[in-house]
CSV table of C-alpha atoms and ligand atoms in Angstrom, one decimal:
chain,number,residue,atom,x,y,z
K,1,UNK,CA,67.1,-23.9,110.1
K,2,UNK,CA,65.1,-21.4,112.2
K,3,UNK,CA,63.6,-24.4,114.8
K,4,UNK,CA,66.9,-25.7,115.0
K,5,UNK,CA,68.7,-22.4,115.9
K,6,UNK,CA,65.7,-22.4,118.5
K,7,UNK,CA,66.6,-25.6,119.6
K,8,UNK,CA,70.4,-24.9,120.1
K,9,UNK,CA,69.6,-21.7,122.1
K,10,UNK,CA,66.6,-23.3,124.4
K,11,UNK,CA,69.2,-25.9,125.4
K,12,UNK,CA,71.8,-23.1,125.8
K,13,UNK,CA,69.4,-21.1,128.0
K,14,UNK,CA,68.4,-24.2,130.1
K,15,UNK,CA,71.9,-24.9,131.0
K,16,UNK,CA,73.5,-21.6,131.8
K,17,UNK,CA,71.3,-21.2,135.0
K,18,UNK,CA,73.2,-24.1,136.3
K,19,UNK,CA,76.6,-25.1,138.1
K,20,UNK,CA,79.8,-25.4,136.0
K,21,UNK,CA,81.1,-28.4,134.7
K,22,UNK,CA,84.7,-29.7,133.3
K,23,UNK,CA,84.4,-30.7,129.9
K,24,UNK,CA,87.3,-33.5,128.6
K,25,UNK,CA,87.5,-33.7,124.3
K,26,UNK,CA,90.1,-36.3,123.9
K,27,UNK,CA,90.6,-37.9,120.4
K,28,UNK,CA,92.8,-38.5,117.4
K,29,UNK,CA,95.2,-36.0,115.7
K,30,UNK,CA,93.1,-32.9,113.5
K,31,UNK,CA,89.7,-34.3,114.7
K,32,UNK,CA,88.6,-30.9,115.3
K,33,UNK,CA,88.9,-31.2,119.1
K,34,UNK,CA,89.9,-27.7,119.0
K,35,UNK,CA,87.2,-26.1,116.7
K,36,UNK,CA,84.5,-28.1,119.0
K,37,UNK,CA,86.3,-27.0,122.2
K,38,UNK,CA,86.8,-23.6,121.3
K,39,UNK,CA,82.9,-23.3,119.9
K,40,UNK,CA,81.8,-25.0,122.9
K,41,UNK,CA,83.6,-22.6,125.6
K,42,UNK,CA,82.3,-19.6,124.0
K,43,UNK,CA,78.6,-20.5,124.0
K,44,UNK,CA,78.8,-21.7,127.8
K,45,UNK,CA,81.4,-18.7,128.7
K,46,UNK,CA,83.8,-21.2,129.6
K,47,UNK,CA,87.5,-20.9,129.7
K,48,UNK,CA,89.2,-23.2,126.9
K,49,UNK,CA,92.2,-24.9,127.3
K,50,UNK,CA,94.2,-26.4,124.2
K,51,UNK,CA,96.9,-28.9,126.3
K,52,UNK,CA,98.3,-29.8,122.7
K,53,UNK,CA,99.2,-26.3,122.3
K,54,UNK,CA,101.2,-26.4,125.7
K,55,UNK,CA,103.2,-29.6,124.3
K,56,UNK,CA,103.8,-27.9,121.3
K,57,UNK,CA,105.6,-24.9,122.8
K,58,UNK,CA,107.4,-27.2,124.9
K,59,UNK,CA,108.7,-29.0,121.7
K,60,UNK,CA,109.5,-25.1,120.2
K,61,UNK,CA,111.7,-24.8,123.1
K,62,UNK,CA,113.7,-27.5,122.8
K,63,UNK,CA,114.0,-27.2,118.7
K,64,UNK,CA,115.4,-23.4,119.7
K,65,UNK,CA,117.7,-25.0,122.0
K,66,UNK,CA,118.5,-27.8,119.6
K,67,UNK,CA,117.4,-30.4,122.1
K,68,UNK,CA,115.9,-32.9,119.3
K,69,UNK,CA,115.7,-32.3,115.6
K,70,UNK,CA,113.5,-33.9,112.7
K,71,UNK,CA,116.3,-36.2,112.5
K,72,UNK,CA,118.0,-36.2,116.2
K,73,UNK,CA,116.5,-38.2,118.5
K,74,UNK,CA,115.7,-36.1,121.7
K,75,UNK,CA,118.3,-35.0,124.4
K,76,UNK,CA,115.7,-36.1,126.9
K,77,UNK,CA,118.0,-35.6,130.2
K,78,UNK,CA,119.0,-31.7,129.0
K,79,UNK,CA,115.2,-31.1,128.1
K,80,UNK,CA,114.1,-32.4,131.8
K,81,UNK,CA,116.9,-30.1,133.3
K,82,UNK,CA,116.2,-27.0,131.1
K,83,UNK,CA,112.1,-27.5,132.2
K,84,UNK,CA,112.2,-25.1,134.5
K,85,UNK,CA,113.0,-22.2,132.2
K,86,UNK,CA,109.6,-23.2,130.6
K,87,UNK,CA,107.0,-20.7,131.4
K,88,UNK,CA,103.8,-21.2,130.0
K,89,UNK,CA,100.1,-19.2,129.8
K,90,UNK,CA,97.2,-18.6,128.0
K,91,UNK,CA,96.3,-15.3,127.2
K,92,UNK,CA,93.3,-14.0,124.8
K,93,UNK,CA,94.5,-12.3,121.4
K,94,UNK,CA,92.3,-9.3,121.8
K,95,UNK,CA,92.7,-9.2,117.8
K,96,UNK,CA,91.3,-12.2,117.2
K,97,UNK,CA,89.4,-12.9,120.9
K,98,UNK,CA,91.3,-16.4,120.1
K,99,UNK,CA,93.4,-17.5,123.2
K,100,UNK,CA,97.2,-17.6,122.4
K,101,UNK,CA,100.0,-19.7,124.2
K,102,UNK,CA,103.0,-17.5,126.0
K,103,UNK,CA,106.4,-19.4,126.0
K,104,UNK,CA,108.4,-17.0,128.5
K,105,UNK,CA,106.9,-14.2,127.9
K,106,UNK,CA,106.6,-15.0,124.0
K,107,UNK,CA,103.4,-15.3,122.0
K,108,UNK,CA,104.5,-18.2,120.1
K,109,UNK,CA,101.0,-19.2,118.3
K,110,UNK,CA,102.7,-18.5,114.9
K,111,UNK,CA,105.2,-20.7,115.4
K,112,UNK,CA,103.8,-23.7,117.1
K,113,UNK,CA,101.5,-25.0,114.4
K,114,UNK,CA,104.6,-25.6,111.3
K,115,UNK,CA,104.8,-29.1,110.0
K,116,UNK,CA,108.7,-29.0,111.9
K,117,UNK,CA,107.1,-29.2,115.4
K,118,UNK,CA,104.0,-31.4,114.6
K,119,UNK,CA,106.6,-34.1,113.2
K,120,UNK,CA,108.6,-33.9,116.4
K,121,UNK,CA,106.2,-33.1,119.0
K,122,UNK,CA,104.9,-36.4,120.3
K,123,UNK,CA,108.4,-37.9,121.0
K,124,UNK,CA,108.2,-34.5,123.4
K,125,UNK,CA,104.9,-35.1,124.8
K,126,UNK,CA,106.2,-39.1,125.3
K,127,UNK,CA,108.3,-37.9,128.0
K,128,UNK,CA,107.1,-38.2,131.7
K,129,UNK,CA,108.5,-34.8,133.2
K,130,UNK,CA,107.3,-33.0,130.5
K,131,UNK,CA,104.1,-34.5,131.4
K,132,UNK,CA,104.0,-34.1,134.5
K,133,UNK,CA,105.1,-30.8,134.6
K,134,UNK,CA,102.0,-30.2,131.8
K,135,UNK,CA,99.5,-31.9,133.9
K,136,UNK,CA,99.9,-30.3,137.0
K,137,UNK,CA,99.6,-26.1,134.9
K,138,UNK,CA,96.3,-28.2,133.0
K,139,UNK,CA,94.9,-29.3,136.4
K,140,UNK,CA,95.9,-25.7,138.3
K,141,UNK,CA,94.2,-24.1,135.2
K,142,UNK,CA,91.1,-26.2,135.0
K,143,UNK,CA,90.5,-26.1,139.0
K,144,UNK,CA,87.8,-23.6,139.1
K,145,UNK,CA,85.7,-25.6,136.6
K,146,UNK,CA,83.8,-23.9,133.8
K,147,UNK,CA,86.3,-25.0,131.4
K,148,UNK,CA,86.6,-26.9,128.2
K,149,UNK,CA,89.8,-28.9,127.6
K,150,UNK,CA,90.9,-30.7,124.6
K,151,UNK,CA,94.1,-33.3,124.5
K,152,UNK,CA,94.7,-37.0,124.4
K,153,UNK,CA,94.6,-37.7,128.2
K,154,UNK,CA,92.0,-35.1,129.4
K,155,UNK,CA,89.4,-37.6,130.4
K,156,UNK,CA,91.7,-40.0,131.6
K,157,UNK,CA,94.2,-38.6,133.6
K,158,UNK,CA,94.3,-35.0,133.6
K,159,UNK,CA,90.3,-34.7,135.2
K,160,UNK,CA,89.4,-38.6,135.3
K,161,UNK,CA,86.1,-36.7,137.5
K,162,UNK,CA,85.1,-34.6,134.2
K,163,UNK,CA,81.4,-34.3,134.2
K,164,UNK,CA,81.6,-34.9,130.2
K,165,UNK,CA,84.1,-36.8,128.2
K,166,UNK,CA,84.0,-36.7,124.6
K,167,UNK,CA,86.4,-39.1,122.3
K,168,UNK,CA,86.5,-37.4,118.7
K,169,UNK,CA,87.3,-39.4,115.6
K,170,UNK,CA,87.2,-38.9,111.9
K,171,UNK,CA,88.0,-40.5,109.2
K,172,UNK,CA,91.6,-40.5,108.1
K,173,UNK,CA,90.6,-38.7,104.8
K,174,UNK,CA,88.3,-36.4,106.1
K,175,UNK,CA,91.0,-35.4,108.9
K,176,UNK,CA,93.9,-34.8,106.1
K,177,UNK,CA,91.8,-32.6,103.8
K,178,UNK,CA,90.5,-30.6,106.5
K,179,UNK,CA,94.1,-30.1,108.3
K,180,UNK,CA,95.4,-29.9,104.2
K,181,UNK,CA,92.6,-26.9,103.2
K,182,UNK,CA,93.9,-25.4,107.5
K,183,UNK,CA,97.5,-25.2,106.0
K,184,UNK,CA,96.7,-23.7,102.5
K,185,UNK,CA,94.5,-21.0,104.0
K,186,UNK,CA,97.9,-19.8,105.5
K,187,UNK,CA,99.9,-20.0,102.2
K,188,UNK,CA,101.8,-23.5,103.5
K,189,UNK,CA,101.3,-26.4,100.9
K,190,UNK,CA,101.8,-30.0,101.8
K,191,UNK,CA,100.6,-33.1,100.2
K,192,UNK,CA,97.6,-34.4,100.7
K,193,UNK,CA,99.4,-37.8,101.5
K,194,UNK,CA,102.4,-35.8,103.6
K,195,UNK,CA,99.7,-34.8,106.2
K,196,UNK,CA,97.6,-38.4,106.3
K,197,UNK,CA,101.1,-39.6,107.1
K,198,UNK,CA,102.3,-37.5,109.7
K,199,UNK,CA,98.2,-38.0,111.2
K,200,UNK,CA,98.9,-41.2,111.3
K,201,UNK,CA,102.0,-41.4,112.5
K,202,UNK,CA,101.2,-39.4,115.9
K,203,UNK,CA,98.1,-41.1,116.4
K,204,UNK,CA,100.4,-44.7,116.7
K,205,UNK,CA,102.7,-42.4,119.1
K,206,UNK,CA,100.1,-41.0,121.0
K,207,UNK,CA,98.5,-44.5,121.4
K,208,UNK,CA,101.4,-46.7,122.2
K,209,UNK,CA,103.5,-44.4,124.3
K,210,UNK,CA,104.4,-45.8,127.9
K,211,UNK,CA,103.1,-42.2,129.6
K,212,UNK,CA,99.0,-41.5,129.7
K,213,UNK,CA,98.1,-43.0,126.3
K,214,UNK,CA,95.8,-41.9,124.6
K,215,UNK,CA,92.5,-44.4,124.9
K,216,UNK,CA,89.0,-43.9,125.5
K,217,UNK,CA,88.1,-42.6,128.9
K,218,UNK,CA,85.1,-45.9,129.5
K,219,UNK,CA,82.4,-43.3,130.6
K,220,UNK,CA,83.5,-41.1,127.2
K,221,UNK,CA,80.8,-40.4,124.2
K,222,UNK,CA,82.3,-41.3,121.1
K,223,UNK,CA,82.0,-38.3,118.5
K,224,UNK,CA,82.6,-39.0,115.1
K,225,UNK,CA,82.6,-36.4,112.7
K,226,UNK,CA,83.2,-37.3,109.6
K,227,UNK,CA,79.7,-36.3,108.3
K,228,UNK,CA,78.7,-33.3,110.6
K,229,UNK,CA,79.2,-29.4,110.5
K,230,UNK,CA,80.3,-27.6,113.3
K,231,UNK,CA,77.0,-26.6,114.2
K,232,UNK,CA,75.6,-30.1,114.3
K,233,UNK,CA,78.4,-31.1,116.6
K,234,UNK,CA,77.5,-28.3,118.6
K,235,UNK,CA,74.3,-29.0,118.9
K,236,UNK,CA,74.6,-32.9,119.8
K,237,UNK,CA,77.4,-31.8,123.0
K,238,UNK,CA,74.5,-29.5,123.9
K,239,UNK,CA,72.1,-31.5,124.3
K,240,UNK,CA,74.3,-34.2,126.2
K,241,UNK,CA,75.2,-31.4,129.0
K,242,UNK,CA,71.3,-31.1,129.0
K,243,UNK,CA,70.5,-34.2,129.1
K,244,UNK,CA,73.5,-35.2,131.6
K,245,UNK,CA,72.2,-32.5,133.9
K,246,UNK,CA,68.7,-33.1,134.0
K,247,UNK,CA,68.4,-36.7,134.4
K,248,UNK,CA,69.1,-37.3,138.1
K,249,UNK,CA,72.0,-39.4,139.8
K,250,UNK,CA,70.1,-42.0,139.6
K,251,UNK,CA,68.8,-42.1,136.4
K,252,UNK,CA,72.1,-41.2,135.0
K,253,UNK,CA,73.7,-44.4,136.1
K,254,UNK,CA,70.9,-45.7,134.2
K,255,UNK,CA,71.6,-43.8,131.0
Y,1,LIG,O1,96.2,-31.5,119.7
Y,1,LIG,P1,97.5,-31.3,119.0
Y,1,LIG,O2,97.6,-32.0,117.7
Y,1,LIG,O3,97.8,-29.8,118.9
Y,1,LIG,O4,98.6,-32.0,119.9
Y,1,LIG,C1,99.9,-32.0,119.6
Y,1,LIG,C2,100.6,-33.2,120.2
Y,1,LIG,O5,100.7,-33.1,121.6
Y,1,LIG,C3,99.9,-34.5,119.9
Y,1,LIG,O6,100.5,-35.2,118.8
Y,1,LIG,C4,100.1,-35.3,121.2
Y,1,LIG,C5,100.4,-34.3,122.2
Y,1,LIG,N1,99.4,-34.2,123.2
Y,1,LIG,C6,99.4,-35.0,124.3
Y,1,LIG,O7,100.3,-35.9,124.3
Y,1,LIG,N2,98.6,-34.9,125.3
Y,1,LIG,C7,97.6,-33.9,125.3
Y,1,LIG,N3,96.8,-33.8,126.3
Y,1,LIG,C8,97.6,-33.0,124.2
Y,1,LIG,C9,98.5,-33.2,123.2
């Protein structure tokens, strides 16, 4: 336990001395993109970026406008007009140190995360303005590197020049219980089988929708996670920004 702690921060110390880099964690519905992300920007003092919040809130907006409904298919022309009165940022929660999403001035975090907005939000995030406007905040937020970002089309389109891309997957189980046990810890109880269902349901949107698809980047490292801790996972994206940096240009295209 000790030697490994030693390991995590030798690696840690080697790599802060060096330039910043964009890091892309892409991947399938309650993977733990987040949990990774978020542990990863805190050890390298990175900024941390969570684009499925940002197409969450958008989707609040236009269930507060009644724009689309569980069962009403979206009023995609009214959302595209109304786009422009939807102001977005990051700011950290200096409760919690956690970084919260502002709609218009809102901190809508408590909202965003029901099992209303994660059944409608990828027939939002399927629509080109709204990803267009998103990707053009995500790339005017990432710009200045040092910054972990986790989504579906990080690595692909958002930075296609990330220096790492990870592509997280779990097993289906795994993912339910874990987002299952995330619900119940804040008093909201679904089925086991509701959740795998709406998992699975988004991941078949998120994959076969016309705009930025989610796919694996080609030069992504596959991360699955079934059968590691946080800390494990940690420690093996650790010691790829290590490794990526100390390997020359040369031997990387070797790697
Ligand atoms: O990561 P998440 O589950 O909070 O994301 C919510 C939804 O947003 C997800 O179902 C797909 C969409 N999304 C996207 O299309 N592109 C991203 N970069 C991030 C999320």
């Amino acid at each position: 336990m000790r030697c490994k702690k030693w390991r995590i921060h030798f690696v840690f110390t080697k790599f802060i001395t060096l330039q910043k880099i964009t890091i892309a964690v892409d991947g399938y519905s309650s993977c733990g993109k987040s949990t990774l992300a978020k542990a990863l920007a805190q050890k390298l003092h990175y900024n941390y970026i969570d684009t499925g919040a940002m197409y969450r809130a958008v989707t609040l907006f236009a269930t507060r406008h009644n724009l689309v409904g569980l069962h009403k298919p979206v009023e995609v022309d009214l959302l595209i007009l109304k786009l422009d009165q939807v102001n977005l940022r990051f700011e950290i929660n200096p409760h919690t140190h956690h970084s919260d999403i502002f709609l218009n001035d809102e901190n809508v975090e408590p909202y965003i995360r029901s099992m209303e907005v994660s059944n409608i939000v990828s027939r939002v995030s399927a629509i080109k303005e709204v990803r267009e406007k998103m990707v053009a905040l995500q790339r005017q937020m990432g710009k200045g590197k040092g910054v972990v970002l986790d989504g579906r089309d990080i690595g692909t389109h958002v930075f296609p020049k990330a220096e790492l891309k990870l592509f997280m997957t779990a097993d289906t189980d795994v993912r339910a219980r874990r987002r299952h046990d995330e619900y119940s810890s804040k008093g909201q109880y679904f089925s086991l089988e509701e959740i795998k269902l709406n998992l699975l349901k988004r991941d078949q949107e998120d994959i076969n929708r016309k705009e930025s698809p989610l796919i694996k980047a080609d030069d992504a490292v596959v991360l699955d996670n079934s059968e590691l801790t946080r800390e494990e996972q940690l420690e093996f994206v650790l010691k790829l920004i290590a490794d990526l940096h100390f390997l020359s240009k040369e031997e990387q295209s070797h790697h």
